[in-house]
Amino acid sequence: MADAVATPPLLLRWQGWLPCSSGQQKRLQASACLVLMALLATLPVISRTGLSLVVMACGALWLLWALITPPGRLGAISGWMLLYLAIAVLTTGFSPVPIAAAKGLIKLLSYLGVYALMRQLLQARPIWWDRLVAALLSGSLLSSVLALRQLYGPTEELAGWADPNSVAEGTIRIYGPLGNPNLLAGYLVPILPIALVALLRWRTWGQRLFAGTSLILGTGATLFSYSRGGWLGMVAALGLVLLLLLLRGIRHWPPLWRRLLPLGLLMLAIALTAVAATQVEPIRTRVASLLAGRGDSSNNFRINVWMASIEMVQDRPWLGIGPGNNAFNSIYPLYQQPRFNALSAYSVPLEILVETGIPGLIASLGLLVSSLRRGLIGLGGEGLLNLPRLASLAAIAGLVVQGATDTIFFRPEVQIVGLFCLATLAQPVTTANETTLIDAREQPC
């Protein structure tokens, strides 16, 4: 549980105004868990209208929960997110397109409501992390199955994602229910390390079979999406979570072996990656397209969009144009090169600079550093959420790597998974003694 503070921050003093019995609190917690499970399970298939309703329900539940719960410690991760929100409000006020920016601000607020509810639920019932993960893996398993089935169906629609002007011409890319191969990969990448940790964490063979199947099919679907950013993100996410689990497993070994074993395995992984990139034809083709520079049409398109976005940053470096894709779509045509229209900057750091300027990027980097520090806590001790912290840190690493050359993160299917990881990292550290106080009936699902 969060540590109570004698004098809560001024920002939180409105919390706890309403009286509430313990029975009502338990019912509210159960309702929040059900709504969040429904959201995570249906992310890849729910309509935009349905998604908006569920997100609004999450925000309303958090507001009600906050009104009946005394304020606790804010935490570094939540603090950086509130700072980014404050910067977004400021940039909206000074935006050249304030109405479009206001729409983006409302969307940002709604997603932060989902984060706040996740954080509150995991703070009250950390054992319920497993329930939320079970729902998340259900959605990813459905997406992976639907995507992999496309390998055996008609290829006419799939051919729409095979760029005839690319080095990878003729590559058939699957996209499942998400309609976009890059989005499919971006959705699955952060879930893969979570599935791996669930496989290790869950106890029964049925649960482990479910987690293992989600991991294997999710990895296969990411591979056959032929998303270059997705592949890099998957390597980063799975590679980091394996390294972190190894470091945790050998933390009591002699110092020499603690240094040599990870280094040896890292060199082996680099060698295997090099062999795959040079000897496996599909991977070699995609790597060649990555290294082709402007010679590949996809690379050329992104480079032109990046150049136009950099000009937007140069004109408004401190206040940006305001949050959201509506603001970007309103301003970008003034800077775009002919025939290179775009819906985003195709780079998360560049998109943040365009929308909220240098202050927004600084707040985002602060959030990233705080997430790293919180995630590394999982390397030691026996706290209830230590393994989930490692999975969440690896998932964020995968999102960061893919986000370097794409803005799939801002799609709700990906962003909500990222917020779940941040909510996990934001939890206070529990000791082994505190873990034993949890009701024995509330075991991991």
Short mmCIF file of N, CA, C and O in Angstrom, two decimals, residues 163 165-169 171 173 226-229 231-232 277 281-303:
data_model
loop_
_atom_site.label_atom_id
_atom_site.label_comp_id
_atom_site.label_asym_id
_atom_site.label_seq_id
_atom_site.Cartn_x
_atom_site.Cartn_y
_atom_site.Cartn_z
N ASP A 163 4.94 -2.76 -50.87
CA ASP A 163 5.29 -1.57 -51.64
C ASP A 163 6.10 -1.97 -52.87
O ASP A 163 7.20 -2.52 -52.75
N ASN A 165 7.76 -0.21 -54.83
CA ASN A 165 8.97 0.60 -54.98
C ASN A 165 9.98 0.36 -53.87
O ASN A 165 10.95 1.08 -53.75
N SER A 166 9.74 -0.64 -53.04
CA SER A 166 10.62 -0.93 -51.92
C SER A 166 11.59 -2.04 -52.27
O SER A 166 11.35 -2.86 -53.17
N VAL A 167 12.70 -2.09 -51.52
CA VAL A 167 13.65 -3.19 -51.66
C VAL A 167 12.97 -4.51 -51.34
O VAL A 167 13.30 -5.56 -51.90
N ALA A 168 11.98 -4.46 -50.43
CA ALA A 168 11.26 -5.67 -50.00
C ALA A 168 10.02 -5.92 -50.86
O ALA A 168 9.01 -6.43 -50.36
N GLU A 169 10.06 -5.57 -52.13
CA GLU A 169 8.91 -5.74 -53.02
C GLU A 169 8.45 -7.20 -53.02
O GLU A 169 9.25 -8.13 -53.10
N THR A 171 6.88 -8.76 -50.57
CA THR A 171 6.72 -9.32 -49.23
C THR A 171 5.26 -9.22 -48.79
O THR A 171 4.65 -8.15 -48.86
N ARG A 173 2.59 -9.16 -45.94
CA ARG A 173 2.61 -8.78 -44.52
C ARG A 173 1.22 -8.97 -43.92
O ARG A 173 0.23 -8.51 -44.48
N TYR A 226 6.41 -8.44 -40.78
CA TYR A 226 7.53 -7.86 -41.51
C TYR A 226 7.69 -6.37 -41.22
O TYR A 226 8.08 -5.58 -42.09
N SER A 227 7.37 -5.99 -39.99
CA SER A 227 7.59 -4.61 -39.55
C SER A 227 9.01 -4.48 -39.05
O SER A 227 9.39 -5.13 -38.06
N ARG A 228 9.81 -3.66 -39.71
CA ARG A 228 11.22 -3.53 -39.31
C ARG A 228 11.33 -2.95 -37.91
O ARG A 228 12.11 -3.43 -37.09
N GLY A 229 10.54 -1.92 -37.62
CA GLY A 229 10.54 -1.37 -36.28
C GLY A 229 10.02 -2.37 -35.26
O GLY A 229 10.51 -2.43 -34.13
N TRP A 231 10.29 -5.65 -35.49
CA TRP A 231 11.35 -6.64 -35.26
C TRP A 231 12.40 -6.11 -34.28
O TRP A 231 12.81 -6.80 -33.35
N LEU A 232 12.83 -4.86 -34.49
CA LEU A 232 13.82 -4.28 -33.59
C LEU A 232 13.26 -4.15 -32.18
O LEU A 232 13.97 -4.41 -31.19
N ALA A 277 20.58 -12.17 -39.86
CA ALA A 277 20.47 -11.01 -40.75
C ALA A 277 21.18 -11.22 -42.08
O ALA A 277 20.87 -10.54 -43.07
N GLU A 281 16.77 -15.48 -45.62
CA GLU A 281 16.39 -14.61 -46.73
C GLU A 281 15.38 -13.53 -46.35
O GLU A 281 15.61 -12.35 -46.65
N PRO A 282 14.23 -13.85 -45.71
CA PRO A 282 13.28 -12.78 -45.38
C PRO A 282 13.87 -11.71 -44.48
O PRO A 282 13.62 -10.51 -44.68
N ILE A 283 14.65 -12.14 -43.49
CA ILE A 283 15.25 -11.17 -42.58
C ILE A 283 16.30 -10.34 -43.32
O ILE A 283 16.39 -9.12 -43.15
N ARG A 284 17.08 -11.00 -44.18
CA ARG A 284 18.10 -10.28 -44.94
C ARG A 284 17.48 -9.23 -45.85
O ARG A 284 18.01 -8.11 -45.99
N THR A 285 16.33 -9.55 -46.43
CA THR A 285 15.65 -8.60 -47.31
C THR A 285 15.20 -7.36 -46.55
O THR A 285 15.38 -6.22 -47.00
N ARG A 286 14.59 -7.58 -45.35
CA ARG A 286 14.12 -6.44 -44.57
C ARG A 286 15.29 -5.62 -44.02
O ARG A 286 15.21 -4.40 -43.94
N VAL A 287 16.37 -6.29 -43.65
CA VAL A 287 17.55 -5.56 -43.18
C VAL A 287 18.14 -4.74 -44.32
O VAL A 287 18.56 -3.59 -44.13
N ALA A 288 18.13 -5.31 -45.52
CA ALA A 288 18.64 -4.57 -46.68
C ALA A 288 17.81 -3.33 -46.94
O ALA A 288 18.34 -2.26 -47.27
N SER A 289 16.50 -3.45 -46.78
CA SER A 289 15.63 -2.28 -46.97
C SER A 289 15.88 -1.23 -45.90
O SER A 289 15.78 -0.03 -46.14
N LEU A 290 16.26 -1.68 -44.70
CA LEU A 290 16.54 -0.75 -43.62
C LEU A 290 17.82 0.04 -43.89
O LEU A 290 17.92 1.23 -43.56
N LEU A 291 18.78 -0.62 -44.53
CA LEU A 291 20.07 0.01 -44.80
C LEU A 291 20.13 0.72 -46.14
O LEU A 291 21.17 1.30 -46.50
N ALA A 292 19.03 0.67 -46.89
CA ALA A 292 19.04 1.24 -48.24
C ALA A 292 18.94 2.74 -48.26
O ALA A 292 19.09 3.36 -49.32
N GLY A 293 18.66 3.37 -47.11
CA GLY A 293 18.53 4.82 -47.08
C GLY A 293 17.38 5.30 -47.96
O GLY A 293 16.32 4.70 -47.99
N ARG A 294 17.62 6.36 -48.70
CA ARG A 294 16.59 6.89 -49.59
C ARG A 294 16.31 5.98 -50.77
O ARG A 294 15.36 6.20 -51.52
N GLY A 295 17.13 4.97 -50.95
CA GLY A 295 16.89 4.02 -52.03
C GLY A 295 15.66 3.16 -51.81
O GLY A 295 15.15 2.55 -52.75
N ASP A 296 15.16 3.10 -50.59
CA ASP A 296 13.92 2.39 -50.28
C ASP A 296 12.81 3.42 -50.13
O ASP A 296 12.96 4.44 -49.45
N SER A 297 11.66 3.17 -50.79
CA SER A 297 10.59 4.17 -50.81
C SER A 297 10.04 4.47 -49.41
O SER A 297 9.70 5.62 -49.10
N SER A 298 9.96 3.45 -48.55
CA SER A 298 9.46 3.67 -47.20
C SER A 298 10.42 4.55 -46.41
O SER A 298 10.00 5.48 -45.71
N ASN A 299 11.72 4.28 -46.54
CA ASN A 299 12.71 5.12 -45.87
C ASN A 299 12.66 6.54 -46.40
O ASN A 299 12.72 7.52 -45.63
N ASN A 300 12.56 6.68 -47.71
CA ASN A 300 12.54 8.00 -48.32
C ASN A 300 11.34 8.81 -47.84
O ASN A 300 11.45 10.01 -47.57
N PHE A 301 10.18 8.14 -47.73
CA PHE A 301 8.99 8.82 -47.25
C PHE A 301 9.20 9.33 -45.83
O PHE A 301 8.91 10.50 -45.52
N ARG A 302 9.72 8.48 -44.96
CA ARG A 302 9.93 8.88 -43.57
C ARG A 302 10.94 10.03 -43.46
O ARG A 302 10.74 10.96 -42.67
N ILE A 303 12.00 9.95 -44.23
CA ILE A 303 13.01 11.01 -44.15
C ILE A 303 12.42 12.35 -44.55
O ILE A 303 12.68 13.38 -43.91
#
